């Protein structure tokens, strides 16, 4: 028998006191449960805040790496090439300096967009044109590059195209910068239900397991961007055997297609 029940039994001949005792006991029990529920919900909210902060830090890291880091890398590369051509081909050196200046301007604009809610990221108008512009910026006479974009880009919304561009560009940039290839093949196939992109090179290759262990931002960024769209990235490579990056992103069917289907 509980303490409250014992006290009620002892005072069964005093209704007013019994009622007061029962009410007080119920109030204490209810207050205890409210405190416990409040503490539990407070802990839940703290976990949600921490998770949101971690997600936001990862998002900022992706944006800095893919949008800001890329522009700085291109500018550095073009300035280095301009220095090489300065004594032998002044016109070529001038072109490289112009590309570097353009890359810096784009980087500054991306930085302004990232640091101000009043300037959201401009939607990508054409995935194919964006990839062609990237290839022009990183032109390398020692690497043969092929690009094929098939399908109707209108089947994918602007956000999907933008994220797919960043993922494909990162895969190609990794090949240019780290694989020492002589050939890079880039392909994007867009169907009503899925966007599939591949980047293949014949470079030195690497062990994907070791790359994951190093925790590089580039590979993590590619996976996170794709997974946020419900897709996946696969990387096939081995030392001396080149690398194949495959990107699969499901596309939502448009409402008018569903209505007529």
XYZ file of C-alpha atoms in Angstrom:
261
model
C 0.000 0.000 0.000
C 1.400 3.407 -0.938
C 2.001 6.198 1.542
C -0.892 8.204 0.103
C -3.252 5.235 0.325
C -2.258 4.643 3.941
C -2.935 8.258 4.835
C -6.324 8.189 3.080
C -7.311 5.043 4.986
C -6.353 6.675 8.305
C -8.482 9.755 7.542
C -11.481 8.030 5.957
C -13.727 9.612 8.617
C -12.673 13.161 7.617
C -13.886 13.715 4.013
C -12.550 17.276 3.665
C -9.087 16.343 4.815
C -9.159 13.204 2.664
C -10.103 15.220 -0.430
C -7.321 17.718 0.244
C -4.804 14.926 0.726
C -5.828 13.198 -2.514
C -5.763 16.464 -4.479
C -2.311 17.309 -3.138
C -1.007 13.864 -4.018
C -2.404 14.070 -7.545
C -0.899 17.524 -8.008
C 2.529 16.340 -6.893
C 2.334 13.299 -9.171
C 1.212 15.395 -12.113
C 3.956 17.980 -11.499
C 6.561 15.214 -11.372
C 5.379 13.762 -14.671
C 5.337 17.203 -16.303
C 8.918 17.841 -15.150
C 10.052 14.473 -16.463
C 8.309 15.056 -19.799
C 9.749 18.572 -19.990
C 13.294 17.342 -19.354
C 12.868 14.599 -21.930
C 11.551 17.030 -24.557
C 14.328 19.490 -23.697
C 16.881 16.763 -24.380
C 15.128 15.906 -27.646
C 15.245 19.558 -28.748
C 18.947 19.802 -27.884
C 19.652 16.727 -30.014
C 17.671 18.231 -32.884
C 19.574 21.519 -32.613
C 22.926 19.697 -32.556
C 21.924 17.626 -35.586
C 20.810 20.760 -37.443
C 24.106 22.474 -36.601
C 26.092 19.490 -37.870
C 24.056 19.407 -41.095
C 24.601 23.131 -41.584
C 28.355 22.802 -41.009
C 28.506 20.028 -43.608
C 26.474 22.160 -46.025
C 28.789 25.141 -45.581
C 31.838 22.904 -46.042
C 30.359 21.567 -49.304
C 29.575 25.051 -50.592
C 33.002 26.432 -49.711
C 34.786 23.467 -51.266
C 32.713 23.188 -54.443
C 31.939 26.830 -55.193
C 34.729 28.869 -53.606
C 37.563 26.346 -53.623
C 36.950 25.513 -57.272
C 37.258 29.130 -58.398
C 40.462 29.659 -56.463
C 41.908 26.424 -57.875
C 41.078 27.436 -61.455
C 42.571 30.909 -60.993
C 45.762 29.441 -59.524
C 46.081 26.921 -62.357
C 45.537 29.499 -65.096
C 48.018 31.936 -63.581
C 50.594 29.148 -63.402
C 50.000 28.350 -67.094
C 50.230 32.051 -67.970
C 53.653 32.131 -66.365
C 54.704 29.131 -68.480
C 53.505 30.735 -71.732
C 54.738 34.251 -70.913
C 58.099 33.857 -72.622
C 56.982 31.767 -75.601
C 53.356 32.665 -76.412
C 52.200 36.049 -75.182
C 48.705 35.674 -76.657
C 48.172 32.341 -74.901
C 49.469 33.787 -71.645
C 47.030 36.702 -71.942
C 44.149 34.281 -72.490
C 45.058 32.338 -69.369
C 45.178 35.541 -67.320
C 41.725 36.445 -68.637
C 40.336 33.060 -67.555
C 41.903 33.510 -64.115
C 40.302 36.935 -63.757
C 36.920 35.518 -64.736
C 37.299 32.697 -62.208
C 38.105 35.197 -59.464
C 35.084 37.327 -60.360
C 32.790 34.268 -60.275
C 34.273 33.223 -56.944
C 33.636 36.671 -55.485
C 30.015 36.522 -56.694
C 29.538 33.051 -55.218
C 30.964 34.299 -51.928
C 28.556 37.239 -51.880
C 25.658 34.879 -52.577
C 26.714 32.570 -49.758
C 27.057 35.365 -47.195
C 23.816 37.190 -47.924
C 20.267 35.835 -47.882
C 19.341 38.684 -50.223
C 21.380 37.093 -53.024
C 20.317 33.418 -53.386
C 22.239 31.093 -55.666
C 21.322 31.751 -59.315
C 19.651 28.607 -60.764
C 21.646 26.684 -63.339
C 20.206 27.351 -66.800
C 21.940 24.530 -68.671
C 23.920 21.607 -67.302
C 25.657 21.017 -70.622
C 26.718 24.661 -71.012
C 27.945 24.783 -67.413
C 30.100 21.685 -67.947
C 31.471 23.091 -71.217
C 32.399 26.325 -69.419
C 34.172 24.296 -66.741
C 36.158 22.371 -69.360
C 37.161 25.598 -71.089
C 38.395 26.981 -67.779
C 40.552 23.932 -67.008
C 41.762 23.314 -70.548
C 44.833 21.096 -70.571
C 46.611 20.243 -73.812
C 47.851 16.954 -72.359
C 44.359 15.573 -71.640
C 41.775 14.545 -74.241
C 38.270 15.234 -72.909
C 34.923 14.005 -74.192
C 31.533 15.316 -73.024
C 28.121 13.953 -74.022
C 24.828 15.174 -72.529
C 21.751 13.294 -73.706
C 18.067 13.774 -72.901
C 15.827 16.703 -72.074
C 17.160 18.847 -69.222
C 13.609 20.047 -68.477
C 12.907 16.610 -67.000
C 15.090 17.631 -64.031
C 14.357 20.670 -61.883
C 16.912 23.452 -61.409
C 18.097 22.194 -58.018
C 18.853 18.723 -59.397
C 20.766 20.167 -62.351
C 22.754 22.462 -60.076
C 23.727 19.678 -57.670
C 24.464 17.241 -60.512
C 26.780 19.827 -62.085
C 28.710 20.263 -58.848
C 29.080 16.497 -58.389
C 30.178 15.832 -61.984
C 32.519 18.820 -61.944
C 34.121 17.608 -58.711
C 34.649 14.124 -60.169
C 36.255 15.579 -63.304
C 38.348 18.037 -61.296
C 39.665 15.197 -59.138
C 40.696 13.372 -62.317
C 42.468 16.451 -63.712
C 44.250 17.280 -60.467
C 45.153 13.875 -59.042
C 44.951 11.112 -61.676
C 47.446 12.378 -64.309
C 45.219 11.002 -67.091
C 45.551 11.364 -70.849
C 41.805 10.908 -71.371
C 38.634 11.833 -69.458
C 35.165 10.858 -70.662
C 32.126 12.612 -69.173
C 28.569 11.533 -69.937
C 25.163 12.619 -68.630
C 21.954 10.786 -69.578
C 18.671 12.379 -68.511
C 15.486 10.313 -68.651
C 12.066 11.213 -67.218
C 12.699 9.059 -64.150
C 16.467 9.341 -63.574
C 19.626 11.328 -64.238
C 22.731 9.193 -64.677
C 26.193 10.726 -64.988
C 29.587 9.070 -65.404
C 33.127 10.399 -65.306
C 35.837 7.984 -66.417
C 39.582 8.520 -66.711
C 42.579 6.389 -67.621
C 44.794 7.845 -64.916
C 46.825 6.309 -62.125
C 43.785 5.136 -60.133
C 43.561 4.670 -56.373
C 42.104 2.506 -53.615
C 38.573 3.846 -52.821
C 38.706 2.337 -49.317
C 41.838 4.311 -48.475
C 40.311 7.481 -49.939
C 37.247 7.104 -47.697
C 39.519 6.636 -44.703
C 41.299 9.929 -45.366
C 37.971 11.780 -45.119
C 38.526 14.117 -48.076
C 35.937 16.871 -48.474
C 35.570 16.341 -52.233
C 34.392 12.734 -52.164
C 32.216 13.360 -49.099
C 30.653 16.367 -50.799
C 29.808 14.320 -53.894
C 28.098 11.640 -51.818
C 26.220 14.075 -49.573
C 24.884 16.165 -52.466
C 23.663 13.050 -54.254
C 22.149 11.439 -51.176
C 20.234 14.628 -50.342
C 18.481 14.146 -53.696
C 17.730 10.507 -52.912
C 20.492 9.253 -55.199
C 23.824 7.488 -54.873
C 27.425 7.635 -56.085
C 29.615 4.647 -56.867
C 33.374 4.858 -57.367
C 35.282 2.059 -59.090
C 39.062 2.294 -59.181
C 42.290 0.501 -58.462
C 45.934 1.589 -58.559
C 47.054 1.751 -62.190
C 43.545 1.143 -63.585
C 41.956 4.572 -63.862
C 38.699 5.544 -62.186
C 34.981 5.419 -62.956
C 32.534 7.610 -61.030
C 28.829 6.878 -61.520
C 26.056 9.148 -60.253
C 22.408 8.084 -60.061
C 19.735 10.651 -59.162
C 16.010 9.780 -59.282
C 13.765 12.391 -60.875
C 10.239 13.176 -59.745
C 7.643 12.911 -62.461
C 5.901 16.161 -63.200
C 2.273 16.499 -62.201
C 1.074 16.934 -65.783
C 2.827 13.690 -66.772
C 1.070 11.870 -63.910
C -2.297 13.281 -64.923
C -1.955 12.116 -68.511
C -0.370 8.761 -67.673
